[in-house]
Coordinates of C-alpha atoms (C1' of nucleotides) in Angstrom, one line a residue:
Chain D
M1 CA 103.5 93.3 158.0
D2 CA 101.8 96.4 159.2
R3 CA 99.6 96.9 156.4
E4 CA 97.0 98.4 158.5
E5 CA 99.3 100.9 159.8
Y6 CA 100.4 101.6 156.3
L7 CA 96.9 102.0 155.2
R8 CA 96.2 104.2 158.1
K9 CA 99.0 106.3 157.0
C10 CA 97.6 106.4 153.6
S11 CA 94.3 107.6 154.9
N12 CA 96.0 110.3 156.8
M13 CA 97.9 111.3 153.9
K14 CA 94.8 111.6 151.9
C15 CA 93.3 113.9 154.4
Q16 CA 96.3 116.0 154.2
R17 CA 96.3 116.2 150.6
V18 CA 92.7 117.1 150.4
Q19 CA 93.5 119.9 152.8
L20 CA 96.2 121.0 150.6
D21 CA 93.9 121.0 147.7
E22 CA 91.4 123.1 149.4
S23 CA 94.0 125.5 150.6
Y24 CA 95.6 125.8 147.3
V25 CA 97.2 129.1 146.8
P26 CA 99.4 130.3 144.0
S27 CA 102.3 130.7 146.4
L28 CA 105.0 128.3 145.5
Q29 CA 106.6 128.2 148.8
D30 CA 103.7 127.0 150.8
D31 CA 102.9 124.3 148.4
E32 CA 106.3 123.1 148.2
M33 CA 106.8 123.0 151.9
E34 CA 103.6 121.1 152.3
V35 CA 104.6 118.8 149.7
E36 CA 107.8 118.2 151.3
H37 CA 106.1 117.5 154.5
L38 CA 103.9 115.1 152.9
L39 CA 106.8 113.4 151.3
E40 CA 108.9 113.0 154.3
E41 CA 106.5 112.2 157.0
P42 CA 105.7 108.6 156.4
R43 CA 109.2 107.6 155.6
N44 CA 110.3 105.6 158.4
D45 CA 107.7 103.0 158.8
H46 CA 107.7 102.6 155.1
V47 CA 111.2 101.4 154.7
S48 CA 110.5 98.7 157.2
L49 CA 107.1 98.1 155.9
D50 CA 108.0 96.6 152.7
G51 CA 110.8 94.3 152.7
T52 CA 111.1 93.8 149.1
L53 CA 111.3 97.4 148.3
T54 CA 113.7 97.9 151.0
S55 CA 115.9 95.3 149.6
H56 CA 115.6 97.0 146.3
T57 CA 116.5 100.3 147.6
A58 CA 119.1 98.9 149.8
L59 CA 121.1 98.2 146.7
N60 CA 121.3 101.8 146.2
D61 CA 121.5 102.9 149.7
K62 CA 124.5 104.9 148.8
D63 CA 122.2 107.4 147.5
D64 CA 120.3 108.6 150.4
L65 CA 117.9 110.6 148.6
E66 CA 116.6 107.8 146.5
L67 CA 115.5 106.1 149.6
E68 CA 114.1 109.2 150.9
V69 CA 112.1 110.0 147.9
L70 CA 111.0 106.5 147.5
D71 CA 109.8 106.5 151.1
G72 CA 107.9 109.6 150.6
F73 CA 106.5 108.2 147.5
L74 CA 105.4 105.1 149.3
G75 CA 104.1 106.9 152.2
D76 CA 101.8 108.9 150.2
G77 CA 99.8 105.8 149.5
F78 CA 101.2 105.4 146.1
L79 CA 101.2 101.8 146.3
D80 CA 104.3 99.8 146.5
D81 CA 105.0 97.5 143.7
V82 CA 105.0 94.4 145.7
D83 CA 101.9 94.8 147.5
I84 CA 99.8 95.7 144.7
N85 CA 98.5 92.3 144.1
D86 CA 97.2 92.1 147.6
L87 CA 96.0 95.5 147.8
E88 CA 94.4 95.8 144.5
G89 CA 91.1 94.5 145.6
T90 CA 90.8 96.4 148.8
D91 CA 88.6 99.4 148.9
V92 CA 90.7 100.7 151.7
F93 CA 93.6 101.0 149.5
S94 CA 91.7 102.7 146.8
N95 CA 90.4 105.1 149.3
A96 CA 93.7 105.6 150.8
C97 CA 95.1 106.5 147.5
G98 CA 92.5 109.1 147.3
G99 CA 91.5 107.8 143.9
Y100 CA 94.2 109.9 142.5
F101 CA 96.4 107.1 141.7
L102 CA 93.8 104.7 140.9
D103 CA 94.4 105.0 137.3
F104 CA 98.0 104.2 137.8
D105 CA 97.2 101.4 140.1
L106 CA 94.9 99.9 137.6
A107 CA 97.4 100.2 135.0
K108 CA 99.9 98.3 137.1
V109 CA 97.4 95.7 137.9
E110 CA 96.7 95.3 134.3
I111 CA 100.3 94.6 133.7
L112 CA 100.3 92.2 136.5
E113 CA 97.3 90.4 135.1
H114 CA 98.5 90.3 131.6
G115 CA 101.7 89.1 132.7
A116 CA 103.7 88.2 129.7
Y117 CA 105.8 91.2 128.8
E118 CA 109.2 89.9 129.4
D119 CA 110.2 90.8 125.9
S120 CA 107.4 93.0 125.0
P121 CA 108.5 95.8 122.7
L122 CA 108.1 98.5 125.2
E123 CA 111.1 100.3 124.0
N124 CA 109.5 100.6 120.7
S125 CA 107.7 103.9 121.0
N126 CA 105.7 103.1 118.0
S127 CA 104.0 100.1 119.3
E128 CA 102.1 101.9 121.9
S129 CA 98.6 101.1 122.8
H130 CA 98.4 97.9 120.9
S131 CA 98.7 95.4 123.6
P132 CA 96.3 95.4 126.5
G133 CA 99.1 95.8 128.9
F134 CA 100.8 98.6 127.2
S135 CA 99.1 101.1 129.3
G136 CA 101.6 99.9 131.8
S137 CA 104.5 100.8 129.6
S138 CA 102.9 104.0 128.7
T139 CA 102.6 104.5 132.4
V140 CA 106.3 104.2 132.7
G141 CA 106.8 106.6 129.9
G142 CA 104.4 109.0 131.2
I143 CA 105.7 109.0 134.6
S144 CA 109.2 109.4 133.5
E145 CA 108.1 112.1 131.3
S146 CA 106.7 113.9 134.1
T147 CA 110.1 114.2 135.6
K148 CA 111.1 116.1 132.6
A149 CA 109.0 119.0 133.6
P150 CA 111.0 120.1 136.6
N151 CA 114.3 118.9 135.3
S152 CA 114.5 120.5 132.0
T153 CA 118.2 120.9 132.2
Q154 CA 119.0 117.4 132.5
S155 CA 120.7 115.6 129.7
K156 CA 118.4 113.7 127.6
S157 CA 120.9 111.8 125.6
E158 CA 122.5 108.4 125.8
I159 CA 121.2 105.1 126.9
K160 CA 119.2 103.2 124.6
S161 CA 120.3 100.0 126.1
L162 CA 119.7 101.3 129.5
D163 CA 116.3 102.1 128.3
E164 CA 115.7 98.5 127.8
T165 CA 117.1 97.8 131.1
V166 CA 114.6 100.0 132.6
I167 CA 111.9 98.3 131.0
H168 CA 112.9 94.9 131.8
D169 CA 113.6 95.8 135.3
T170 CA 110.3 97.4 135.6
H171 CA 108.8 94.3 134.5
G172 CA 110.7 92.5 137.0
V173 CA 109.1 94.6 139.6
F174 CA 105.8 94.0 138.1
R175 CA 106.4 90.3 138.2
N176 CA 107.0 90.5 141.9
N177 CA 110.5 89.4 141.4
P178 CA 112.4 90.7 144.4
S179 CA 115.5 89.0 143.5
Q180 CA 116.1 91.2 140.6
P181 CA 118.4 93.9 141.8
S182 CA 117.5 96.9 140.1
N183 CA 118.6 100.4 140.4
V184 CA 116.0 101.2 138.0
D185 CA 113.4 100.4 140.6
C186 CA 114.6 103.3 142.5
M187 CA 114.6 105.5 139.5
Y188 CA 111.2 104.4 138.6
N189 CA 109.9 105.2 142.0
I190 CA 111.7 108.5 142.0
S191 CA 110.1 109.4 138.9
L192 CA 106.8 108.4 140.4
D193 CA 107.6 110.5 143.3
I194 CA 108.3 113.5 141.3
Q195 CA 105.1 112.9 139.6
H196 CA 103.4 112.8 142.8
L197 CA 105.1 115.9 143.9
H198 CA 103.6 117.6 141.0
E199 CA 100.3 116.4 141.8
L200 CA 100.5 117.7 145.2
N201 CA 101.6 121.0 144.0
N202 CA 99.0 120.9 141.5
G203 CA 96.3 119.6 143.5
Y204 CA 95.6 117.4 140.7
P205 CA 96.7 114.0 139.6
L206 CA 98.6 113.5 136.5
A207 CA 97.9 109.9 136.7
G208 CA 95.5 110.1 133.9
S209 CA 97.9 111.9 131.8
I210 CA 100.4 109.2 132.7
L211 CA 98.1 106.7 131.2
S212 CA 97.4 108.7 128.1
C213 CA 100.9 109.8 127.6
K214 CA 102.8 107.2 125.8
K215 CA 106.3 105.9 125.6
E216 CA 109.3 108.1 125.6
N217 CA 111.1 105.8 127.8
V218 CA 114.2 107.7 127.2
T219 CA 113.2 110.1 129.8
V220 CA 113.5 107.4 132.3
E221 CA 117.1 107.8 131.9
Q222 CA 116.9 111.4 132.8
C223 CA 115.8 110.5 136.2
Q224 CA 119.0 108.6 136.7
S225 CA 121.5 110.7 134.9
A226 CA 120.3 113.8 136.6
P227 CA 121.6 114.8 140.0
P228 CA 119.0 113.5 142.3
R229 CA 119.3 116.1 144.8
E230 CA 117.7 118.7 142.8
K231 CA 114.6 117.0 142.1
R232 CA 112.8 117.4 145.3
F233 CA 113.5 121.0 145.7
R234 CA 113.2 122.3 142.3
K235 CA 110.4 124.7 141.9
P236 CA 108.0 124.1 139.2
T237 CA 108.3 126.3 136.2
Q238 CA 106.3 129.3 135.8
R239 CA 104.4 127.9 133.0
Y240 CA 103.7 124.9 135.0
I241 CA 102.3 126.9 137.7
E242 CA 100.1 128.9 135.4
E243 CA 98.8 125.8 133.8
S244 CA 98.1 124.3 137.2
S245 CA 96.2 127.3 138.4
N246 CA 94.3 127.4 135.2
L247 CA 93.3 123.8 135.6
K248 CA 92.5 124.4 139.1
S249 CA 90.1 127.2 138.4
K250 CA 88.6 125.2 135.6
E251 CA 87.6 122.3 137.5
K252 CA 87.2 121.8 141.2
V253 CA 88.8 118.9 142.9
S254 CA 86.9 115.9 142.4
T255 CA 87.8 112.3 142.6
T256 CA 84.9 110.8 140.8
G257 CA 85.8 108.5 138.1
V258 CA 84.1 110.5 135.4
K259 CA 85.7 113.7 136.2
R260 CA 89.0 112.1 136.5
K261 CA 88.6 110.6 133.2
R262 CA 87.7 113.8 131.6
R263 CA 90.6 115.4 133.3
T264 CA 92.8 112.9 131.8
V265 CA 92.4 114.3 128.4
S266 CA 93.1 117.9 129.2
L267 CA 95.9 117.0 131.4
S268 CA 97.5 114.8 128.9
N269 CA 97.2 117.6 126.5
E270 CA 98.8 120.1 128.7
F271 CA 101.2 117.6 129.8
H272 CA 102.3 116.9 126.4
T273 CA 102.6 120.4 125.4
K274 CA 104.6 121.2 128.4
T275 CA 107.0 118.4 128.0
K276 CA 107.3 119.2 124.4
E277 CA 108.1 122.7 125.3
L278 CA 110.7 121.8 127.9
K279 CA 112.4 119.3 125.7
D280 CA 111.7 118.6 122.2
I281 CA 112.2 115.0 122.4
P282 CA 111.0 113.4 119.3
S283 CA 107.5 112.3 119.9
D284 CA 105.7 110.5 117.2
E285 CA 102.3 111.1 118.7
S286 CA 100.6 112.5 115.8
S287 CA 98.3 114.6 117.7
S288 CA 97.6 114.6 121.4
G289 CA 96.2 118.0 120.9
N290 CA 92.6 118.9 120.8
S291 CA 90.4 115.9 120.5
D292 CA 88.2 117.9 118.2
V293 CA 91.0 118.4 115.9
T294 CA 92.0 114.9 116.0
L295 CA 88.5 113.8 115.2
S296 CA 88.1 116.0 112.3
E297 CA 91.5 115.0 111.1
L298 CA 90.5 111.5 111.4
Q299 CA 87.3 112.0 109.5
R300 CA 89.2 113.8 106.9
C301 CA 91.8 111.2 106.7
K302 CA 89.3 108.7 105.5
K303 CA 89.4 110.5 102.2
H304 CA 92.9 111.9 102.3
P305 CA 95.1 109.7 104.3
K306 CA 97.9 112.1 104.8
K307 CA 96.7 115.5 105.5
E308 CA 98.9 117.4 107.8
K309 CA 99.1 120.7 109.5
L310 CA 98.7 123.5 107.1
E311 CA 101.4 125.9 106.7
Y312 CA 102.1 128.6 104.4
D313 CA 104.9 127.9 102.2
Y314 CA 106.4 128.9 99.0
E315 CA 105.2 128.8 95.5
P316 CA 104.4 125.4 94.1
F317 CA 106.6 125.9 91.1
S318 CA 109.5 127.3 92.9
S319 CA 111.1 124.1 93.9
E320 CA 111.7 121.3 91.6
E321 CA 111.7 118.2 93.7
S322 CA 110.2 119.2 97.0
E323 CA 107.0 117.3 97.1
D324 CA 106.7 117.4 100.7
E325 CA 103.6 118.4 102.4
H326 CA 102.7 121.7 101.1
L327 CA 99.4 122.8 102.3
T328 CA 98.1 126.2 101.9
P329 CA 95.1 126.8 104.0
K330 CA 93.8 129.8 102.2
R331 CA 93.0 131.2 105.5
G332 CA 90.8 134.2 104.8
R333 CA 88.4 132.9 102.3
S334 CA 86.1 130.0 101.9
K335 CA 86.0 128.7 105.3
D336 CA 84.9 125.2 104.6
R337 CA 86.1 124.7 101.1
R338 CA 89.7 123.9 100.5
K339 CA 90.5 123.1 104.0
N340 CA 93.4 121.0 103.0
Q341 CA 94.9 122.4 100.0
R342 CA 98.1 121.1 99.1
M343 CA 100.2 122.8 96.5
W344 CA 101.1 121.0 93.4
T345 CA 104.8 120.9 92.8
V346 CA 106.4 121.1 89.5
S347 CA 107.3 117.4 89.7
E348 CA 103.8 116.5 90.4
V349 CA 102.6 118.6 87.5
T350 CA 105.1 116.9 85.3
K351 CA 104.0 113.6 86.5
L352 CA 100.5 114.5 85.8
I353 CA 101.3 115.5 82.3
D354 CA 103.2 112.4 81.7
G355 CA 100.4 110.4 83.0
I356 CA 97.9 112.1 80.9
S357 CA 100.0 111.7 77.8
Q358 CA 100.4 108.1 78.7
Y359 CA 96.9 107.1 79.8
G360 CA 94.9 109.8 78.2
V361 CA 92.6 112.4 79.6
G362 CA 89.8 111.1 81.6
R363 CA 91.4 108.1 83.1
W364 CA 92.1 109.9 86.3
T365 CA 91.9 106.8 88.4
D366 CA 94.6 105.1 86.4
I367 CA 96.8 108.2 86.5
Q368 CA 96.3 108.5 90.2
K369 CA 96.9 104.8 90.7
F370 CA 100.1 104.6 88.7
L371 CA 101.6 107.9 89.3
F372 CA 100.2 109.4 92.5
S373 CA 99.7 106.3 94.6
S374 CA 102.9 107.0 96.4
E375 CA 101.7 110.4 97.4
G376 CA 98.8 109.3 99.5
Y377 CA 96.9 112.4 98.8
R378 CA 95.9 113.4 95.3
T379 CA 92.7 111.6 94.6
P380 CA 91.7 111.1 91.0
T381 CA 89.4 114.0 91.4
D382 CA 92.3 116.1 92.5
V383 CA 94.3 115.0 89.5
R384 CA 91.5 115.9 87.2
D385 CA 91.0 119.2 88.9
K386 CA 94.6 119.9 88.6
W387 CA 94.5 119.1 84.9
R388 CA 91.5 121.3 84.5
N389 CA 93.2 124.1 86.3
L390 CA 96.3 123.6 84.2
L391 CA 94.4 123.9 81.1
R392 CA 92.7 127.0 82.3
A393 CA 96.0 128.5 83.4
C394 CA 97.7 127.7 80.2
T395 CA 95.1 129.2 78.1
A396 CA 95.0 132.2 80.2
Q397 CA 98.7 132.5 80.2
K398 CA 98.7 132.1 76.5
F399 CA 96.4 134.9 76.1
S400 CA 97.9 137.1 78.6
N401 CA 101.4 136.5 77.3
K402 CA 100.4 138.1 74.1
E403 CA 99.7 141.4 75.9
D404 CA 102.6 141.6 78.2
E405 CA 104.5 139.8 80.7
Q406 CA 104.6 142.4 83.4
N407 CA 101.7 140.9 85.3
D408 CA 103.8 139.4 88.1
E409 CA 101.3 140.0 90.7
T410 CA 98.2 139.8 88.7
A411 CA 99.0 136.4 87.5
P412 CA 99.0 134.1 90.5
R413 CA 101.3 131.5 89.2
I414 CA 103.5 131.6 86.2
L415 CA 103.8 128.2 84.8
P416 CA 107.2 127.2 83.7
F417 CA 107.4 127.4 80.0
S418 CA 108.1 123.7 79.6
V419 CA 105.1 122.8 81.6
A420 CA 102.9 125.2 79.9
S421 CA 104.0 124.1 76.5
R422 CA 103.5 120.5 77.3
V423 CA 100.1 121.3 78.7
L424 CA 99.1 123.1 75.7
E425 CA 100.4 120.4 73.5
L426 CA 98.5 117.8 75.4
A427 CA 95.4 120.0 75.4
Q428 CA 95.5 120.0 71.7
I429 CA 95.9 116.2 71.5
H430 CA 93.4 115.4 74.2
P431 CA 90.7 118.0 74.5
Y432 CA 89.2 118.0 77.9
P433 CA 86.1 115.9 77.8
K434 CA 83.2 118.2 77.9
R435 CA 80.0 116.7 78.9
R436 CA 77.9 116.3 75.9
N437 CA 75.3 118.8 75.3
K438 CA 72.5 118.4 77.7
K439 CA 69.7 118.6 75.3
R440 CA 71.0 116.2 72.8
F441 CA 69.1 113.0 73.2
T442 CA 70.2 111.5 70.0
S443 CA 70.9 107.9 70.1
E444 CA 74.4 108.4 69.1
S445 CA 75.4 110.6 71.9
Y446 CA 73.4 108.6 74.4
G447 CA 74.7 105.3 73.5
P448 CA 77.5 104.1 75.6
S449 CA 79.4 103.0 72.6
S450 CA 79.7 106.5 71.5
S451 CA 81.4 108.0 74.5
L452 CA 83.4 104.9 75.1
G453 CA 84.6 104.9 71.6
K454 CA 85.5 108.4 71.8
R455 CA 87.5 107.8 74.8
N456 CA 89.1 104.8 73.3
L457 CA 90.0 106.8 70.3
R458 CA 91.7 109.3 72.5
R459 CA 93.5 106.7 74.3
K460 CA 94.6 104.9 71.2
K461 CA 95.9 108.1 69.9
C462 CA 98.2 108.7 72.7
T463 CA 99.4 105.2 73.1
Chain J
dT1 C1' 82.6 103.5 91.5
dT2 C1' 84.3 106.8 88.3
dT3 C1' 83.9 110.9 85.8
dA4 C1' 82.4 115.5 84.8
dG5 C1' 80.9 119.9 86.0
dG6 C1' 80.1 123.6 89.0
dG7 C1' 81.1 126.2 93.1
Chain X
dC1 C1' 89.4 121.4 97.2
dC2 C1' 84.6 119.9 97.7
dC3 C1' 80.0 118.6 96.3
dT4 C1' 76.8 116.4 93.4
dA5 C1' 74.9 114.4 89.3
dA6 C1' 75.4 111.2 85.7
dA7 C1' 76.8 107.0 83.8

DNA sequence: TTTAGGG
DNA sequence: CCCTAAA
């Protein structure tokens, strides 16, 4: 109907928001009031503007606030679900949205274009970012997650099935299916509105973070289960304010695509940390932290697939069957070397000894393949190094044992006697293959048959 | 590509 | 644990 009027409203809203941005002050009250103002002003025409949405909300008209919030959300130019197809191409709309929500708009459009998500596994939080339209789902998750920030006290439990409902209903909206009565639509919009509220408070859009934040649809439920009244008037947390102001000072308001994109990263980071802090909802995002860290981790993971955060932990030989991720960073020394040091557990050492006794010394690849393939880490080189170190330790222990046994602190690790004995025994059977003497160029030592025969001999001996 | 040695 | 040389 009055799209022009609507767009005009949007334009006005944009101006207001820009003003808000410029006059940003740490004071909570002012911002909140202004936000409220922004939210409420365009309400009336909007309910009448969009019939579909009205019908949607009418189903829930018992809850006044939902309407209200929804209206505010709509009035801020945050696109209504139904009109997006029409509006998507118009520059006016984009401008009216101030570019802030462009990311989100595009995400939605993407969903609309890609269409077929009736039974897409959106509820599967692990399947993120695989399908082209999944940004839409992540949008949902991200938005709903944003509601978590101000409503940290809400119950996060229950409703897996409802989760699905949310998703499907959301799809219904995306499919422009007005006949699908959905209370979730309202929830969805409410969460969006909250999101928007934050942006207004912030002076920054979180839309980017919405896109980068993935899944956690469970939080959608939180919007519903929570008392809706509180949402609008809840003040942001202190931490949120601090982060916002920090962001503000870091980067001035800019709606250019590039800057928005860059913001997306940092915002998503902060967003994630914040949400994690407020609620430790299990999030399987391996690392939404520093991209640098992620990059290095990735690079490292080429060699060692499963390197995790380092954390100091107990002695490797203290626990028998805990072959979890023990990584000792060795913080102070050797900055580059031994970045990912993972302590060898007794079970691992035992396995190593078994493998050596089975395959022989020198066949590190086999040992790793047959015994340490499940670990993921422990390359053949690691295995060999460990054996080398074991030999050294055992010999050292053997000698030091003769003197005394008081060296609790001097000796870094005391091998269990069984392990040490086995290592010594194996060391006698399989001497560690020393490289042949450098200067010996005799045909015997140079010929491959020699070394190979030696190794075969060793192997034969053990088998 | 695997192994060995050194750092 | 990492790097490099040798095979």
